Coordinates of C-alpha atoms in Angstrom, one line a residue:
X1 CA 211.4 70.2 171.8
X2 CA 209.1 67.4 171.6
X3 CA 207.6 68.8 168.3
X4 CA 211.0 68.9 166.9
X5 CA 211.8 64.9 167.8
X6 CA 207.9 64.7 166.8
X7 CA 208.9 66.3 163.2
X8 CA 212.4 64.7 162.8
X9 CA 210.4 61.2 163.5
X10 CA 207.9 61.9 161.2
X11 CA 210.3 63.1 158.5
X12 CA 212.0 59.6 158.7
X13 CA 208.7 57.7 158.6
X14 CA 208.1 59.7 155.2
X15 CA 211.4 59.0 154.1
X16 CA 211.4 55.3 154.5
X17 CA 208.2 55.1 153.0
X18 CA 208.9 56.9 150.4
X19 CA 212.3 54.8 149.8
X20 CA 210.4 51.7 149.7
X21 CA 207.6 53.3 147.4
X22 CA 210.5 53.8 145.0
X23 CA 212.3 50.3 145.3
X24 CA 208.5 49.0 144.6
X25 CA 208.1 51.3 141.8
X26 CA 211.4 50.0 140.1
X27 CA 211.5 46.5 140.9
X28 CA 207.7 46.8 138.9
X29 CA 209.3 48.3 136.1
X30 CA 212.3 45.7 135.7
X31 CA 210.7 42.7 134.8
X32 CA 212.4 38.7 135.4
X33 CA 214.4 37.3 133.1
X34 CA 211.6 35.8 129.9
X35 CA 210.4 32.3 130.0
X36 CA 207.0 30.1 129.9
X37 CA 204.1 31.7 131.0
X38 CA 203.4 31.0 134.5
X39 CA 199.9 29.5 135.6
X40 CA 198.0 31.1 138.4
X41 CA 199.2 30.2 141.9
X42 CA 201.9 27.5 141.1
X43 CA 203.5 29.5 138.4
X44 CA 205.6 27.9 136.1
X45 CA 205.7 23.8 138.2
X46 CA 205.0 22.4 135.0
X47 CA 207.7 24.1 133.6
X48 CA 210.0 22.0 135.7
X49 CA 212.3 19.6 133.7
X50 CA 210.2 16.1 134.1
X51 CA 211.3 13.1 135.3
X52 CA 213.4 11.1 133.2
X53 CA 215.5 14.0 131.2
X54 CA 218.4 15.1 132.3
X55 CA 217.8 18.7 134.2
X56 CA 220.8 20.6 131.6
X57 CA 219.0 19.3 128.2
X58 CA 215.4 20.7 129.7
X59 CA 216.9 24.0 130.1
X60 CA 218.4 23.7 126.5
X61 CA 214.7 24.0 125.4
X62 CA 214.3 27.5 126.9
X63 CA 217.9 28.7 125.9
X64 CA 216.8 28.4 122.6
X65 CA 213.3 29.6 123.1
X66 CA 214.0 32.4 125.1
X67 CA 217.6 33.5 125.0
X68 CA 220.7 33.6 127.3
X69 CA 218.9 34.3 130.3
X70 CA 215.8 33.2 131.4
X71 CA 213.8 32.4 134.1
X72 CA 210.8 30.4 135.6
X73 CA 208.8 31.2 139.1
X74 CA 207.3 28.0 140.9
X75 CA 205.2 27.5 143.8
X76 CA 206.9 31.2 144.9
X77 CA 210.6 30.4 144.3
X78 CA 212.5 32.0 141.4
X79 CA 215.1 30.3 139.6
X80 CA 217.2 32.3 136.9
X81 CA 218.8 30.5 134.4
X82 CA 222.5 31.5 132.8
X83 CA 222.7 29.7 129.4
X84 CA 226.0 32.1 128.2
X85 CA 229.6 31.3 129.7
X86 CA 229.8 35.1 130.0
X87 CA 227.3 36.1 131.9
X88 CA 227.7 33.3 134.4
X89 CA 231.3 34.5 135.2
X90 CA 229.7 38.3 135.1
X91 CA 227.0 36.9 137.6
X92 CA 228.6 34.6 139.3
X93 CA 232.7 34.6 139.7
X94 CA 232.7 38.9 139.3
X95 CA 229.2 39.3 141.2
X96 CA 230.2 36.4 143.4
X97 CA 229.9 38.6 146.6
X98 CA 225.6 38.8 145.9
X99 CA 225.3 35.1 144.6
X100 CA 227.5 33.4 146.7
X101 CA 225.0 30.9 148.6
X102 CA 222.9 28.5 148.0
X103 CA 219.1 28.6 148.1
X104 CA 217.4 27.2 151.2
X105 CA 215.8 23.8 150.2
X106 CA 213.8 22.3 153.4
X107 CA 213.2 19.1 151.6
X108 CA 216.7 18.5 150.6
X109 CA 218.9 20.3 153.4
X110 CA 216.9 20.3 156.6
X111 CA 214.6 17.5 156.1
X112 CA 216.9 14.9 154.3
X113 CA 220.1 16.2 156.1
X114 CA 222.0 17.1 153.2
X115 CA 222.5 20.7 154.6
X116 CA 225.4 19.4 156.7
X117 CA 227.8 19.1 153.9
X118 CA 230.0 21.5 152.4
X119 CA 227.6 21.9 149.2
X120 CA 224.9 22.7 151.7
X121 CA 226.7 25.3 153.5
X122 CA 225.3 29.2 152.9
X123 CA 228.6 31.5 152.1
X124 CA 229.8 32.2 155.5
X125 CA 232.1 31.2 158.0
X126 CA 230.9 27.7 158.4
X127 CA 231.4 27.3 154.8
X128 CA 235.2 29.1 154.8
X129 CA 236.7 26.6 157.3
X130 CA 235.1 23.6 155.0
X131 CA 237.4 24.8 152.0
X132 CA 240.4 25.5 154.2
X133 CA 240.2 21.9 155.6
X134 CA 240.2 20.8 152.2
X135 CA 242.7 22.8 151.2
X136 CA 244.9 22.0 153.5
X137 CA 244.6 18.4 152.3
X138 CA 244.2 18.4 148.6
X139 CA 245.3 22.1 147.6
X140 CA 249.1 22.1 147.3
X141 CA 251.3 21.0 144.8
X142 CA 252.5 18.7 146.9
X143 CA 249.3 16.8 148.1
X144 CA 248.6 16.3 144.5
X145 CA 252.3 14.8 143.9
X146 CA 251.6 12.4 146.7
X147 CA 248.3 11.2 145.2
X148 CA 249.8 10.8 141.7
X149 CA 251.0 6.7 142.5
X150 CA 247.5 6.4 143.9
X151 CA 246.2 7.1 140.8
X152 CA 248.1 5.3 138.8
X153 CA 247.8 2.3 140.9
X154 CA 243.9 2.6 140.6
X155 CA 244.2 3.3 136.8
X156 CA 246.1 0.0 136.8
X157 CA 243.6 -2.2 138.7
X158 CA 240.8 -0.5 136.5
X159 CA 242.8 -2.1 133.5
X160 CA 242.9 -5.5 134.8
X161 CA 239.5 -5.7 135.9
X162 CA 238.2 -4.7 132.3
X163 CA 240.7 -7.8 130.8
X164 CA 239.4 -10.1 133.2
X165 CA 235.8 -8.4 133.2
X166 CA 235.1 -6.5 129.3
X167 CA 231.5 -7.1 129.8
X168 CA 231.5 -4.8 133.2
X169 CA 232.9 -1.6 131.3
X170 CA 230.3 0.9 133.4
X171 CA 230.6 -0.8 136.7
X172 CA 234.3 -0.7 136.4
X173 CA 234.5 2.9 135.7
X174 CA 232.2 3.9 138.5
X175 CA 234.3 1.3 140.9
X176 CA 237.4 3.3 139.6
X177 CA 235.8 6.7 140.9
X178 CA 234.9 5.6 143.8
X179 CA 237.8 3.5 145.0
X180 CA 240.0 6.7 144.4
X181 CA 237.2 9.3 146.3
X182 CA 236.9 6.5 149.2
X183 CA 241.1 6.4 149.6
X184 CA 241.5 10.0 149.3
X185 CA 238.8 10.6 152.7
X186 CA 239.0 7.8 154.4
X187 CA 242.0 5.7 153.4
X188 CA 239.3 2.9 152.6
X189 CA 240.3 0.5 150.0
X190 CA 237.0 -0.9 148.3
X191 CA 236.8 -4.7 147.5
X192 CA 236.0 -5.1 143.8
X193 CA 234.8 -8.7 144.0
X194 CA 232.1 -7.8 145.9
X195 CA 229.3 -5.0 146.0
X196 CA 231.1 -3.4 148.7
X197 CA 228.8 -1.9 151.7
X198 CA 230.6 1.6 151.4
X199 CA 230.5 1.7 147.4
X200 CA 227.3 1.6 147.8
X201 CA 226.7 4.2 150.2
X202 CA 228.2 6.6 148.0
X203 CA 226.2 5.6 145.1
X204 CA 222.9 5.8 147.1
X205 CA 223.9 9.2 148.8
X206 CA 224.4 10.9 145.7
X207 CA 221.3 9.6 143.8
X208 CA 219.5 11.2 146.7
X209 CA 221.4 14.1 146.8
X210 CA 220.4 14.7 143.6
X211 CA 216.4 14.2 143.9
X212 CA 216.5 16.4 146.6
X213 CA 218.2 19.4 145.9
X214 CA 216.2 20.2 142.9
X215 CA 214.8 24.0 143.3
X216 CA 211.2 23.8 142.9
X217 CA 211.6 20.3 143.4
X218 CA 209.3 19.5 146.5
X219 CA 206.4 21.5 147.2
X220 CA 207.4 22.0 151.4
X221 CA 210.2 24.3 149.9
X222 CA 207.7 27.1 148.7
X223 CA 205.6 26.4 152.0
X224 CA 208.0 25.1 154.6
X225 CA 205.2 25.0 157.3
X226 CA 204.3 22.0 155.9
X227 CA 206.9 19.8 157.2
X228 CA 205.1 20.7 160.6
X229 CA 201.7 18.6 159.3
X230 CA 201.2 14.7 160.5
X231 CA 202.9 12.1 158.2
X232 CA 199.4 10.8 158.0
X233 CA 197.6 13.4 156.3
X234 CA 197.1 13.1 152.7
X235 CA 199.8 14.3 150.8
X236 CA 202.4 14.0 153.5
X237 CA 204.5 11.2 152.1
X238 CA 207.1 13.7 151.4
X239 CA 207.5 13.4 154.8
X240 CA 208.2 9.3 154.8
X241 CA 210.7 9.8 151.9
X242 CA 212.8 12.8 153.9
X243 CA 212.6 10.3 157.0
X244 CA 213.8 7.3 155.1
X245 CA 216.6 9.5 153.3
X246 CA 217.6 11.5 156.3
X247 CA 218.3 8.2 158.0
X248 CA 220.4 7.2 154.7
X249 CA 222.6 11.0 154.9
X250 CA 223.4 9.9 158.7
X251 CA 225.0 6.7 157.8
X252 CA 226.6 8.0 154.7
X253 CA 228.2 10.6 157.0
X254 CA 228.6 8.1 160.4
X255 CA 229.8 4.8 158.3
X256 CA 233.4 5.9 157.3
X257 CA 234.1 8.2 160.0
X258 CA 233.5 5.7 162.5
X259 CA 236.0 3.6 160.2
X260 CA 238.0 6.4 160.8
X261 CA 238.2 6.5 163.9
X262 CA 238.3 3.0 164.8
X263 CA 241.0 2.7 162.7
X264 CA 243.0 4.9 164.6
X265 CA 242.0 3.7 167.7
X266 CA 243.7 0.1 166.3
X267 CA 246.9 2.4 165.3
X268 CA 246.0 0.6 162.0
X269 CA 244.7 3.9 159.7
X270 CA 245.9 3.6 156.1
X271 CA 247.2 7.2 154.5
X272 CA 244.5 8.6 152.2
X273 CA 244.8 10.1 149.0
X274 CA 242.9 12.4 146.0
X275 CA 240.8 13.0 143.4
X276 CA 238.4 11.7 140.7
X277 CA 238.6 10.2 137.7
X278 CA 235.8 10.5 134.8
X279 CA 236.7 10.1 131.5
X280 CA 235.7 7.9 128.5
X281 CA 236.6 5.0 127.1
X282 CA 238.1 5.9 123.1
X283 CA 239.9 4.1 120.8
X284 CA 241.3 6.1 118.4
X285 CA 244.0 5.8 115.6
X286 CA 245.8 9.2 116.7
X287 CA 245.7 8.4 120.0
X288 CA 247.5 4.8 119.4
X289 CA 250.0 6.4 117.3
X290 CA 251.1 9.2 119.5
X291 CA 251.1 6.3 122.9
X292 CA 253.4 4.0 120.9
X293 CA 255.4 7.0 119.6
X294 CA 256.3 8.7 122.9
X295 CA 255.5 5.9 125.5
X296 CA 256.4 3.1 123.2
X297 CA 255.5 -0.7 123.8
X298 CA 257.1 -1.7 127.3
X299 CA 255.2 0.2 130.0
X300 CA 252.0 2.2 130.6
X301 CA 251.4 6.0 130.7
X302 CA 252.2 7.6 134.2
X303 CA 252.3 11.7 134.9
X304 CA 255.6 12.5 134.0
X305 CA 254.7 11.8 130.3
X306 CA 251.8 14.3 130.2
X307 CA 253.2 17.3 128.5
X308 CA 254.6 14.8 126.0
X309 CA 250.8 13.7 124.9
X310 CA 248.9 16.6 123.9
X311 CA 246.5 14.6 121.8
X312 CA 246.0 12.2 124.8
X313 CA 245.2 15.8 126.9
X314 CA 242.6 16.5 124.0
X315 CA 241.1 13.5 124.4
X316 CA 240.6 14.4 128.2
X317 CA 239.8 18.2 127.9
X318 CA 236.9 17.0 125.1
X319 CA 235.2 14.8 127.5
X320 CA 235.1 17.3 129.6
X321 CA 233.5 19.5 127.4
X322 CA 231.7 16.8 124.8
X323 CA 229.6 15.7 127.9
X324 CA 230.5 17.3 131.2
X325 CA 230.3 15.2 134.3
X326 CA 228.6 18.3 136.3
X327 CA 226.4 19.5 133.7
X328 CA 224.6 22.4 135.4
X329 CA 225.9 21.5 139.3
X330 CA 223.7 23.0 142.2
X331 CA 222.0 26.2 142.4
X332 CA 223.3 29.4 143.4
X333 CA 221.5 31.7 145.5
X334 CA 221.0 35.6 145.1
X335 CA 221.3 37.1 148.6
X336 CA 219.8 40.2 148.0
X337 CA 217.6 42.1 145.0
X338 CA 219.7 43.4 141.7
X339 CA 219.2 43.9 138.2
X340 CA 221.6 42.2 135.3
X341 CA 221.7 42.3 132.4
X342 CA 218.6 44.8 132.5
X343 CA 216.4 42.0 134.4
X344 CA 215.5 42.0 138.1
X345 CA 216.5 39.1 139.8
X346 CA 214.6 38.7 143.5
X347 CA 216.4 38.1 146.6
X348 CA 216.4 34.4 146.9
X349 CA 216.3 33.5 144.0
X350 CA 218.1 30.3 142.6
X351 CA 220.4 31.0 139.9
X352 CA 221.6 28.0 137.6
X353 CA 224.9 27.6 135.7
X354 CA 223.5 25.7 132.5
X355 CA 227.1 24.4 131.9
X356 CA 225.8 22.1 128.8
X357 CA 224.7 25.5 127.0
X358 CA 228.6 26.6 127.3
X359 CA 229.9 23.2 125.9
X360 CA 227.4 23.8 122.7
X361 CA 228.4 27.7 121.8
X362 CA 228.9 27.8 118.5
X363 CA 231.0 31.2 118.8
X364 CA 233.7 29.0 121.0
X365 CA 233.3 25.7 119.6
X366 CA 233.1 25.1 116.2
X367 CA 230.9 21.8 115.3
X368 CA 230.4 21.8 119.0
X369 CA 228.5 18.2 118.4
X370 CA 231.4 16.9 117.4
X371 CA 234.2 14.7 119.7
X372 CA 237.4 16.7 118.2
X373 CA 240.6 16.4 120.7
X374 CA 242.8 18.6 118.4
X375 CA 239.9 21.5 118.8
X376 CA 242.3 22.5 121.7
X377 CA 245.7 22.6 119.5
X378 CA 246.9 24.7 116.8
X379 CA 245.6 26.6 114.5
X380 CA 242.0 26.0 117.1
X381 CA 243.2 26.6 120.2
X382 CA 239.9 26.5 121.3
X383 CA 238.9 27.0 125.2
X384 CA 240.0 24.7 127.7
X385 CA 236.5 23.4 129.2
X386 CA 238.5 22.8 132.7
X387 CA 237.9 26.5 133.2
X388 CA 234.1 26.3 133.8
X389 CA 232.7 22.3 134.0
X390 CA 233.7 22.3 137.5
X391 CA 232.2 25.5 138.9
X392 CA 232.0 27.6 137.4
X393 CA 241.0 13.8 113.6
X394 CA 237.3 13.3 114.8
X395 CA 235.4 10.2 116.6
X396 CA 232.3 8.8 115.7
X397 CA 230.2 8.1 118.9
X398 CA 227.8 5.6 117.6
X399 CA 225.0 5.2 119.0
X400 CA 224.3 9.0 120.7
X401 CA 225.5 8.9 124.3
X402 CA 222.6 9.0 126.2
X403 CA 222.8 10.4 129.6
X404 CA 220.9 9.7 133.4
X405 CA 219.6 12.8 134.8
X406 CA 221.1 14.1 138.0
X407 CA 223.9 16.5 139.4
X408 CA 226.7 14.1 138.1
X409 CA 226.3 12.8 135.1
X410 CA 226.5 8.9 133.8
X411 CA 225.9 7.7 130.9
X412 CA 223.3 5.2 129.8
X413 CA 224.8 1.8 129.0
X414 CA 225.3 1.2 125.7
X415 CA 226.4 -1.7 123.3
X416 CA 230.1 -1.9 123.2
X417 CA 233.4 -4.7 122.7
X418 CA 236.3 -4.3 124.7
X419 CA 239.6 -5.9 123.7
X420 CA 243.4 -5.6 124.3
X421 CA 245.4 -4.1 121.1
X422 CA 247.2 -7.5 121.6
X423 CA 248.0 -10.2 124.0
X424 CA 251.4 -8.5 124.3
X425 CA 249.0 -5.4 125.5
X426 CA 247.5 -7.5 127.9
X427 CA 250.4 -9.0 129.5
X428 CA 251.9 -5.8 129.5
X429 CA 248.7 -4.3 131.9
X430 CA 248.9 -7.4 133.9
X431 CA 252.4 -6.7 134.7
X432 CA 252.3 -3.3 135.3
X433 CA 250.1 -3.9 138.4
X434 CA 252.1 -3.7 141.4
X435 CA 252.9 -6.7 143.5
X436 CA 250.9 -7.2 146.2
X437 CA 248.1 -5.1 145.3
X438 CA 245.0 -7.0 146.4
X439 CA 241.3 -5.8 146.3
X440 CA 240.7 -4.2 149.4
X441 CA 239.4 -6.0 152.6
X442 CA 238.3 -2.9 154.7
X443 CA 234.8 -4.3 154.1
X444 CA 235.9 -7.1 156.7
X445 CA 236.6 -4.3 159.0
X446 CA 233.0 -2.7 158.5
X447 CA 231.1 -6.1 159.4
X448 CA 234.0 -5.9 162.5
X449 CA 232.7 -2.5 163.7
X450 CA 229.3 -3.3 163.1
X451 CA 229.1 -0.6 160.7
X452 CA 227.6 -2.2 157.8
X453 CA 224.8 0.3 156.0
X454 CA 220.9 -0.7 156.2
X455 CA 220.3 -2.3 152.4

């Protein structure tokens, strides 16, 4: 008997042995997708995108050098890059089960504290409730109808500001955006007068967010012993700079739910409301003429008239897609080993959406350089870029918008003149503003609380 449990043991030893003989065998036969040549021991860290460009138009550079697919190993960690629309939704929306997760960054999620947030979250359960809470808030119809006059007001105080201010056409935008995200979570209205303390806890938490997060960024993420060493050694100051950020992530996350919850405990919590705005700034002669056609001279655009302004819906769909606002997003993770596409692709490896290389296909776009609104009309009817640059006649843009690396994207400032068609324009944004909305004094309330961020 015991030779038989002896033999059955043994069989199974020879088995699994065997099994992973063959899984070696293949994996050594299915190479990674093709990029740079990697160096000895760091592999391919000098094939990072460098400081300065944005992350999208460094990838651009192998798209074209090595095709749709390709792929760079540093300091151990693989990260696969999807430069075709196609495969991205074969890999990542079809495949979505294998690739579903993120790829565990020390730097950026454990020692900066980014992990905590919804973008941080591995696919699992944690990461499940975060989308039903946000669905129950901002997923139905009717949440969005509710936000609409939010909106619109915002759109409207975004109008005055650029008569009274045409000089402050960037800072107005980005107030815009963040006066809308800020009501939305925390029924916080932002003072525009001033550089308001939260504002600026937003801005700061995502230019962090996005030094952190980059895969193969920080060198602890191939070797995450090292955040055990003393922040004195040489070559620790990683270690300062997760401290300092860390501390930055706590208040960005303790600031405005302590608002929050003061504000309730006052019984004097304001109704929040949703989502972002990002769009550009152009004048153009068909977009005038369809406005005063169908809107006509006497008020301002509001969501009923949408379906009534297709070119205006171009205009919105091609800055989407002309330069998108989340030009390659954050990295995917593969949770276990599989071969696409004829290419192995290891088990934790990060795999990137190149989003600008959809936005340039020449077999979906034609003159993809080019800022066409009617591309989306008859006889084009070319793809709306709404279904991939959040997750998955012509204008002349003089000079070349230049963009600021980073997860979101924001463009360089640029020489420009901002007027009103007319004064009858003007008066006619003035009055559309409706009365009694002031620039928000919740800032008051901060300084109240003692809540105001560290500077």
């Amino acid at each position: 008997m015991l030779n038989i449990i002896l033999l059955a043991q043994s069989a199974i030893a020879i088995s699994g042995l065997c099994l992973a003989y063959e899984k070696w065998r293949r994996k050594s036969r299915i190479s990674l997708p093709p990029g740079p040549k990697p160096l000895p021991i760091v592999g391919n860290v000098l094939d990072l995108p460098p400081k300065g460009l944005p992350e999208a138009r460094h990838w651009e550079s192998h798209h074209e050098k090595y095709g749709p697919i390709t792929s760079i190993t540093a300091m151990g960690q693989t990260i696969v890059v999807l430069h075709d629309r196609n495969l991205a939704v074969e890999l990542l929306d079809k495949g979505g089960a294998k690739n579903s997760s993120r790829p565990w960054l020390e730097f950026g999620w454990r020692m900066c504290g980014f992990g905590q947030f919804t973008i941080g979250q591995p696919y699992g359960d944690t990461l499940r409730l975060h989308r039903k809470l946000i669905l129950q808030h901002i997923g139905s119809k009717q949440a969005v109808a509710l936000t609409q006059s939010l909106l619109e007001r915002e759109v409207g105080r975004t109008l005055v500001r650029m008569l009274e201010f045409p000089d402050n056409l960037f800072k107005n935008v980005e107030i815009q955006g963040a006066a809308i995200i800020l009501k939305l979570t925390y029924g916080y209205d932002i003072n525009t007068k001033i550089d308001d303390p939260l504002l600026f806890v937003v801005r700061r938490r995502l230019d962090r967010l996005g030094a952190a997060v980059m895969p193969g960024g920080w060198l602890v993420d191939a070797f995450p012993i090292l955040r055990h060493i003393p922040a004195w050694c040489p070559g620790a100051g990683f270690k300062q700079t997760a401290i300092g950020w860390n501390r930055e992530v706590l208040e960005a996350v303790n600031i405005p739910f302590q608002f929050v919850k003061r504000q309730l405990g006052d019984n004097s919590c304001q109704p929040s409301a949703d989502t972002t705005y990002s769009t550009f700034t152009l004048v153009v002669a068909k977009a005038h003429e369809e406005i005063d056609r169908v809107i006509g001279p006497n008020r301002l655009p509001t969501f009923a008239d949408q379906d009534q302004l297709p070119y205006i819906d171009g205009i919105i769909k091609e800055a989407y897609r002309w330069q998108s606002v989340v030009p390659q997003g954050l990295a995917h993770s593969s949770d276990e080993d599989q071969v696409f596409q004829g290419y192995f692709i290891p088990k934790g490896a990060a795999v990137i959406a190149n989003t600008f290389a959809y936005t340039r296909d020449t077999r979906v776009y034609h003159d993809p350089e080019a800022f066409l609104p009617e591309r989306y009309m008859a006889p084009y009817n070319e793809l709306d870029p709404k279904e991939y640059v959040f997750g998955l006649g012509r204008v002349e843009i003089d000079p070349i918008l230049e963009v600021q690396p980073g997860i979101v994207a924001h463009p360089k400032e640029y020489p420009y003149r901002l007027t009103p068609r007319s004064e009858a324009h003007a008066l006619l944004i003035r009055s559309n503003l409706p009365a009694g909305v002031k620039d928000g004094q919740d800032h008051l309330l901060l300084k109240k609380y003692d809540l105001n961020p560290d500077r």
